[in-house]
Amino acid sequence: MDLNLTPQELRFRNEARAWFAGNVPKDWVKRRDEEESMLGRFEYLRAWQRKLFDAGWAGISWPKDFGGRGAPVMEQVIFIEEMARAEAPPMANVIALGLIGPTIIAFGTPEQKKRYLSKMLSAEEIWCQGFSEPNAGSDLAALSTTGVLDGDHFVVNGQKCWTSYAWAADWCELVVRTDPAAPKHKGLTALLVDMHSPGVEVRGLKQMSGESEFGEIFFRDVRVPVANVVGKVNEGWGVAMGTLMHERGTFGAALQVNYRRNFNRLVEIAKRIDRSGKPASEDPVIRQKLAQCYAEIEVMRLNQLRAFSRINETGVPGPEGSIQKIFWSELNQRFQQVAMEILGPYGQLAHGSADAFDEGQWAYGYLRSRGNTIEAGTSEIQRNIIGHFVLGLPKSY
Amino acid sequence: MQFGLSESQQILKSNARKFFATECPIAEVRRIMETDTAHDKKLWRSMAEQGFLGVVFPEEAGGMGLGFVELAALAEEMGRALVPGAFLSNLFAGAALHAAGATKHLAEIASGEKTATVALLESSANWDPHAVRMPTLAGEKLFVPDAESADLIVVAARDADVPALYLVESHAVKKTLMPAMDLTRRLYKVTFDHPAAELLAKGGAARKALDHALNVVTTALCAEMTGGMQRMLDIAVEYAKTRKQFGKPIGQYQAVQHQCADMLLYTESSRSAAYYAAYTMTEGSAEARTAVSVAKAYASDACRETGNRAVQVQGGMGFTWENDTHLFYRRAKASEIAFGDATYHRERIARFVID
Ligand SMILES: Cc1cc2nc3c(=O)[nH]c(=O)nc-3n(C[C@H](O)[C@H](O)[C@H](O)COP(=O)(O)OP(=O)(O)OC[C@H]3O[C@@H](n4cnc5c(N)ncnc54)[C@H](O)[C@@H]3O)c2cc1C
């Protein structure tokens, strides 16, 4: 066990640190809180990602030939730590960077890699993940969007829902049923679908948190070239699982950037806000709760560091990634609740209220965190995965 | 950067696992825990021969001169095997002697020639060394682990208004058993009536030695707790696979399966935190004290939760004396309390990161 940086890692870290010091936009925190339009914020982050890409910081562990840096996974981890340290804004194309890019790297053809990867990194093309359907959420393999072969195209019909960033997406990793006669896991195919194709319609879906980060996608006779199949026809389940392993195992790593920033901010607030005539930060109960959040954020970071060290050796995230997914989602819900307790009546104040802390971010964060234990596979499904695939207990369903 | 055991650390760990599997199987644990001191001299000697008693102590003091990650690897295996007796007490005392520069005594205990413990808590039951009130060597110390099997006792006291550390021979003081939950480690009330004592350190030096020794033993304890959690998880999962009700293995029911998944989450998370604490201790980094408190705060709650689930999953069988779970469960509670529970360590974290 050695958490010291190798000379190469050290060089990398110093370079990243210096770059962030000179380039992190100063107006980000203000903009994040005050920018009322999701679109405006998205374009801002897109420009920021472009800047990172141009400087060679997007896709640290992605192959060099496709716009990445070709560095070991551990440098990706170091990069995230540096981002957190510099309080840098996140990148815009999250689904592409976290899920779909790694899927194409693992399963895609050389042509697909060449065509898609670098435009993911530059945020020139935004991606979404079209897996869930109205009748296929946890039971993803029950999906019914169809792909029927017609010459050198698949003709796609059906509906996807809860698709994050569908409104911004140029492309979609879509899972469709191509063999209705086969058992449900065996007749699926993963397709890369141009969201600007005729027959694709996106509708916003308002979330309980008020905005429409996710949406519905309708496909009516959408023609997708056979060249856009990822992996093999009817072997889409394995491809989709590859995507989900990344979603559960490695996606959460970047979250510590937000969590640490949120924690520090909450401590600042606790020092200012009054609790029975003293700052809340001096209240023994509040101190206990804040310290527990700190400990859990640390444990999340360390779990991820351990997992990445394993991925560094084995190359792929395994089912134990479900531990990370449960941890980051349930931790954020506990954290947001602690924030509510510290803020007291102020916690409920929403965007637009002159008296709200941080432009109502806390009320929003509290509501948004309910989605954490649903998106990327519910907590119950993660526990099923751990029970069956990690602990070897019989499948429960 | 690599968060995982190196090859040599892995070898040390698997050797320790094999050693305890043969030298201290659970039947042997049950035999030893029925003895007066729950400390077995023969087992202790073989542990000494393996070098286990001096892992982190320098070679010139008869130790192995290894780091805290190696210590954690050993402690994890000891927790898994529920090794009874004075290992942690001895480590605590050794670390205090080491920090106080008492090399001769350290050599005695690193080699297994003598066994030692530390008398810290008083009737206030406060783990914070600031709470020590006992004047130079008259009064009572409570919850002193393994005082009867120890040859030497390191005593935290106050000389006038200054913290001081002394060393006394165990036979020079009165020890009264405090019967307690964990059957594998004994606690004593120790009464001091001006015994012959050697001053080890005074003032800032005494305080520093004690702080350091507390960090050392807490780190090892967190790793040991992880091993105990792993064992409770293994026992429960094994049972959930074989026990059938309503015609199915109970592990197929999600209410059972999800409890097992939670146990894995607690165990792995405690492991990450414990090894990180060990790593920062080896590096001597300024972060070490926070990392130790993060590990202990987390593991204290996690080992209790893991134990609760392990009993529940096994139903009536899990509630029997014959089933091994309760031995680990009892240990888990004692470990949760030892060197400060989650509440104590969270307040420490608050002092380090909020104030
Ligand atoms: C904010 C957000 C963003 C999302 N983004 C995307 C996206 O970009 N792309 C995408 O494809 N999808 C996305 N989703 C959809 C998400 O993946 C699904 O909502 C999720 O997998 C659950 O499916 P469901 O909603 O159909 O719930 P259901 O599967 O109907 O589950 C309802 C309840 O039943 C429980 N349950 C179901 N099956 C079992 C079982 N076998 N054992 C125990 N309990 C069970 C669930 O845990 C849950 O509590 C997003 C969802 C949210 C909330």
Tab-separated table of C-alpha atoms in Angstrom, chain A residues 230-380:
chain	number	residue	atom	x	y	z
A	230	VAL	CA	-22.106	-1.559	-30.309
A	231	GLY	CA	-20.794	-5.073	-29.768
A	232	LYS	CA	-22.850	-7.705	-31.552
A	233	VAL	CA	-26.496	-7.862	-32.544
A	234	ASN	CA	-28.519	-9.563	-29.771
A	235	GLU	CA	-25.609	-9.231	-27.344
A	236	GLY	CA	-26.664	-5.823	-26.093
A	237	TRP	CA	-27.256	-7.013	-22.527
A	238	GLY	CA	-23.527	-7.460	-21.955
A	239	VAL	CA	-22.862	-4.015	-23.429
A	240	ALA	CA	-25.565	-2.433	-21.266
A	241	MET	CA	-24.115	-4.169	-18.190
A	242	GLY	CA	-20.703	-2.758	-19.081
A	243	THR	CA	-22.247	0.716	-19.120
A	244	LEU	CA	-24.000	0.121	-15.809
A	245	MET	CA	-20.836	-1.174	-14.128
A	246	HIS	CA	-19.254	2.167	-14.951
A	247	GLU	CA	-22.326	4.037	-13.830
A	248	ARG	CA	-22.267	2.309	-10.454
A	249	GLY	CA	-18.592	1.794	-9.883
A	250	THR	CA	-16.710	4.767	-11.220
A	251	PHE	CA	-19.266	7.472	-11.934
A	252	GLY	CA	-19.479	8.441	-8.270
A	253	ALA	CA	-15.804	9.330	-8.099
A	254	ALA	CA	-16.344	12.795	-9.472
A	255	LEU	CA	-19.086	13.421	-6.909
A	256	GLN	CA	-16.641	13.906	-4.094
A	257	VAL	CA	-15.825	17.221	-5.768
A	258	ASN	CA	-19.360	18.390	-5.012
A	259	TYR	CA	-19.621	16.691	-1.657
A	260	ARG	CA	-16.495	18.246	-0.261
A	261	ARG	CA	-17.475	21.661	-1.502
A	262	ASN	CA	-20.975	21.307	-0.056
A	263	PHE	CA	-19.574	20.145	3.272
A	264	ASN	CA	-17.206	23.090	3.528
A	265	ARG	CA	-19.990	25.460	2.667
A	266	LEU	CA	-22.274	23.931	5.289
A	267	VAL	CA	-19.569	24.364	7.924
A	268	GLU	CA	-19.289	28.046	6.988
A	269	ILE	CA	-23.031	28.410	7.369
A	270	ALA	CA	-23.030	26.556	10.695
A	271	LYS	CA	-20.519	29.065	12.004
A	272	ARG	CA	-22.800	31.952	11.093
A	273	ILE	CA	-26.230	30.641	11.851
A	274	ASP	CA	-27.573	31.005	15.356
A	275	ARG	CA	-28.615	28.122	17.561
A	276	SER	CA	-29.885	29.134	21.015
A	277	GLY	CA	-27.688	32.199	21.134
A	278	LYS	CA	-24.543	30.464	19.903
A	279	PRO	CA	-23.259	29.574	16.440
A	280	ALA	CA	-24.723	26.233	15.328
A	281	SER	CA	-21.175	24.941	14.877
A	282	GLU	CA	-20.793	25.013	18.669
A	283	ASP	CA	-23.910	22.963	19.300
A	284	PRO	CA	-22.824	19.461	20.351
A	285	VAL	CA	-25.572	17.712	18.389
A	286	ILE	CA	-24.803	19.643	15.201
A	287	ARG	CA	-21.112	18.946	15.676
A	288	GLN	CA	-21.839	15.229	15.868
A	289	LYS	CA	-23.831	15.335	12.669
A	290	LEU	CA	-21.306	17.412	10.749
A	291	ALA	CA	-18.460	15.182	11.883
A	292	GLN	CA	-20.405	12.122	10.780
A	293	CYS	CA	-20.850	13.684	7.323
A	294	TYR	CA	-17.159	14.448	7.180
A	295	ALA	CA	-16.297	10.864	8.151
A	296	GLU	CA	-18.656	9.408	5.581
A	297	ILE	CA	-17.384	11.635	2.775
A	298	GLU	CA	-13.875	10.474	3.696
A	299	VAL	CA	-14.975	6.828	3.707
A	300	MET	CA	-16.608	7.295	0.310
A	301	ARG	CA	-13.386	8.776	-1.053
A	302	LEU	CA	-11.337	5.922	0.390
A	303	ASN	CA	-13.698	3.215	-0.852
A	304	GLN	CA	-13.382	4.722	-4.299
A	305	LEU	CA	-9.632	4.978	-4.099
A	306	ARG	CA	-9.483	1.298	-3.190
A	307	ALA	CA	-11.854	0.387	-5.994
A	308	PHE	CA	-9.818	2.368	-8.516
A	309	SER	CA	-6.648	0.656	-7.369
A	310	ARG	CA	-8.359	-2.645	-8.143
A	311	ILE	CA	-9.606	-1.402	-11.512
A	312	ASN	CA	-6.066	-0.270	-12.244
A	313	GLU	CA	-5.053	-3.923	-11.981
A	314	THR	CA	-8.074	-5.706	-13.419
A	315	GLY	CA	-9.111	-3.135	-16.016
A	316	VAL	CA	-12.851	-3.237	-15.292
A	317	PRO	CA	-15.175	-2.285	-12.480
A	318	GLY	CA	-16.933	-5.298	-10.944
A	319	PRO	CA	-20.243	-5.823	-9.143
A	320	GLU	CA	-18.752	-4.516	-5.883
A	321	GLY	CA	-19.235	-1.108	-7.520
A	322	SER	CA	-22.763	-1.351	-6.147
A	323	ILE	CA	-21.230	-0.529	-2.764
A	324	GLN	CA	-20.076	2.809	-4.162
A	325	LYS	CA	-23.487	3.501	-5.651
A	326	ILE	CA	-25.290	2.831	-2.381
A	327	PHE	CA	-22.725	4.844	-0.471
A	328	TRP	CA	-22.767	8.041	-2.504
A	329	SER	CA	-26.533	8.110	-2.903
A	330	GLU	CA	-27.512	7.378	0.684
A	331	LEU	CA	-24.751	9.613	2.041
A	332	ASN	CA	-26.001	12.562	0.017
A	333	GLN	CA	-29.499	12.072	1.371
A	334	ARG	CA	-28.193	12.030	4.945
A	335	PHE	CA	-26.036	15.074	4.241
A	336	GLN	CA	-28.891	17.091	2.750
A	337	GLN	CA	-30.979	16.296	5.813
A	338	VAL	CA	-28.206	17.551	8.105
A	339	ALA	CA	-28.102	20.731	6.025
A	340	MET	CA	-31.854	21.143	6.577
A	341	GLU	CA	-31.393	20.738	10.323
A	342	ILE	CA	-28.650	23.350	10.433
A	343	LEU	CA	-30.529	25.818	8.239
A	344	GLY	CA	-33.734	25.427	10.222
A	345	PRO	CA	-36.594	27.452	8.728
A	346	TYR	CA	-34.188	28.929	6.150
A	347	GLY	CA	-33.671	25.488	4.627
A	348	GLN	CA	-37.031	25.487	2.924
A	349	LEU	CA	-36.483	28.805	1.116
A	350	ALA	CA	-36.355	28.320	-2.621
A	351	HIS	CA	-34.677	30.049	-5.504
A	352	GLY	CA	-35.979	33.575	-5.789
A	353	SER	CA	-36.321	34.152	-2.061
A	354	ALA	CA	-34.192	37.101	-0.965
A	355	ASP	CA	-33.577	35.475	2.430
A	356	ALA	CA	-32.516	32.072	1.140
A	357	PHE	CA	-28.971	30.880	1.704
A	358	ASP	CA	-27.082	30.287	-1.547
A	359	GLU	CA	-30.023	31.234	-3.764
A	360	GLY	CA	-32.118	28.319	-2.558
A	361	GLN	CA	-29.554	25.674	-3.489
A	362	TRP	CA	-30.192	23.793	-0.253
A	363	ALA	CA	-33.920	23.362	-0.773
A	364	TYR	CA	-33.138	22.191	-4.284
A	365	GLY	CA	-30.347	19.854	-3.138
A	366	TYR	CA	-32.608	18.284	-0.550
A	367	LEU	CA	-35.290	17.473	-3.102
A	368	ARG	CA	-32.842	16.410	-5.779
A	369	SER	CA	-31.168	13.929	-3.434
A	370	ARG	CA	-34.317	11.764	-3.379
A	371	GLY	CA	-33.482	10.843	-6.965
A	372	ASN	CA	-30.038	9.608	-5.981
A	373	THR	CA	-31.250	6.271	-4.639
A	374	ILE	CA	-33.347	5.721	-7.793
A	375	GLU	CA	-31.112	6.825	-10.694
A	376	ALA	CA	-28.362	4.434	-11.834
A	377	GLY	CA	-30.270	1.509	-10.303
A	378	THR	CA	-32.243	1.763	-7.066
A	379	SER	CA	-30.724	0.994	-3.684
A	380	GLU	CA	-32.813	-2.174	-3.566
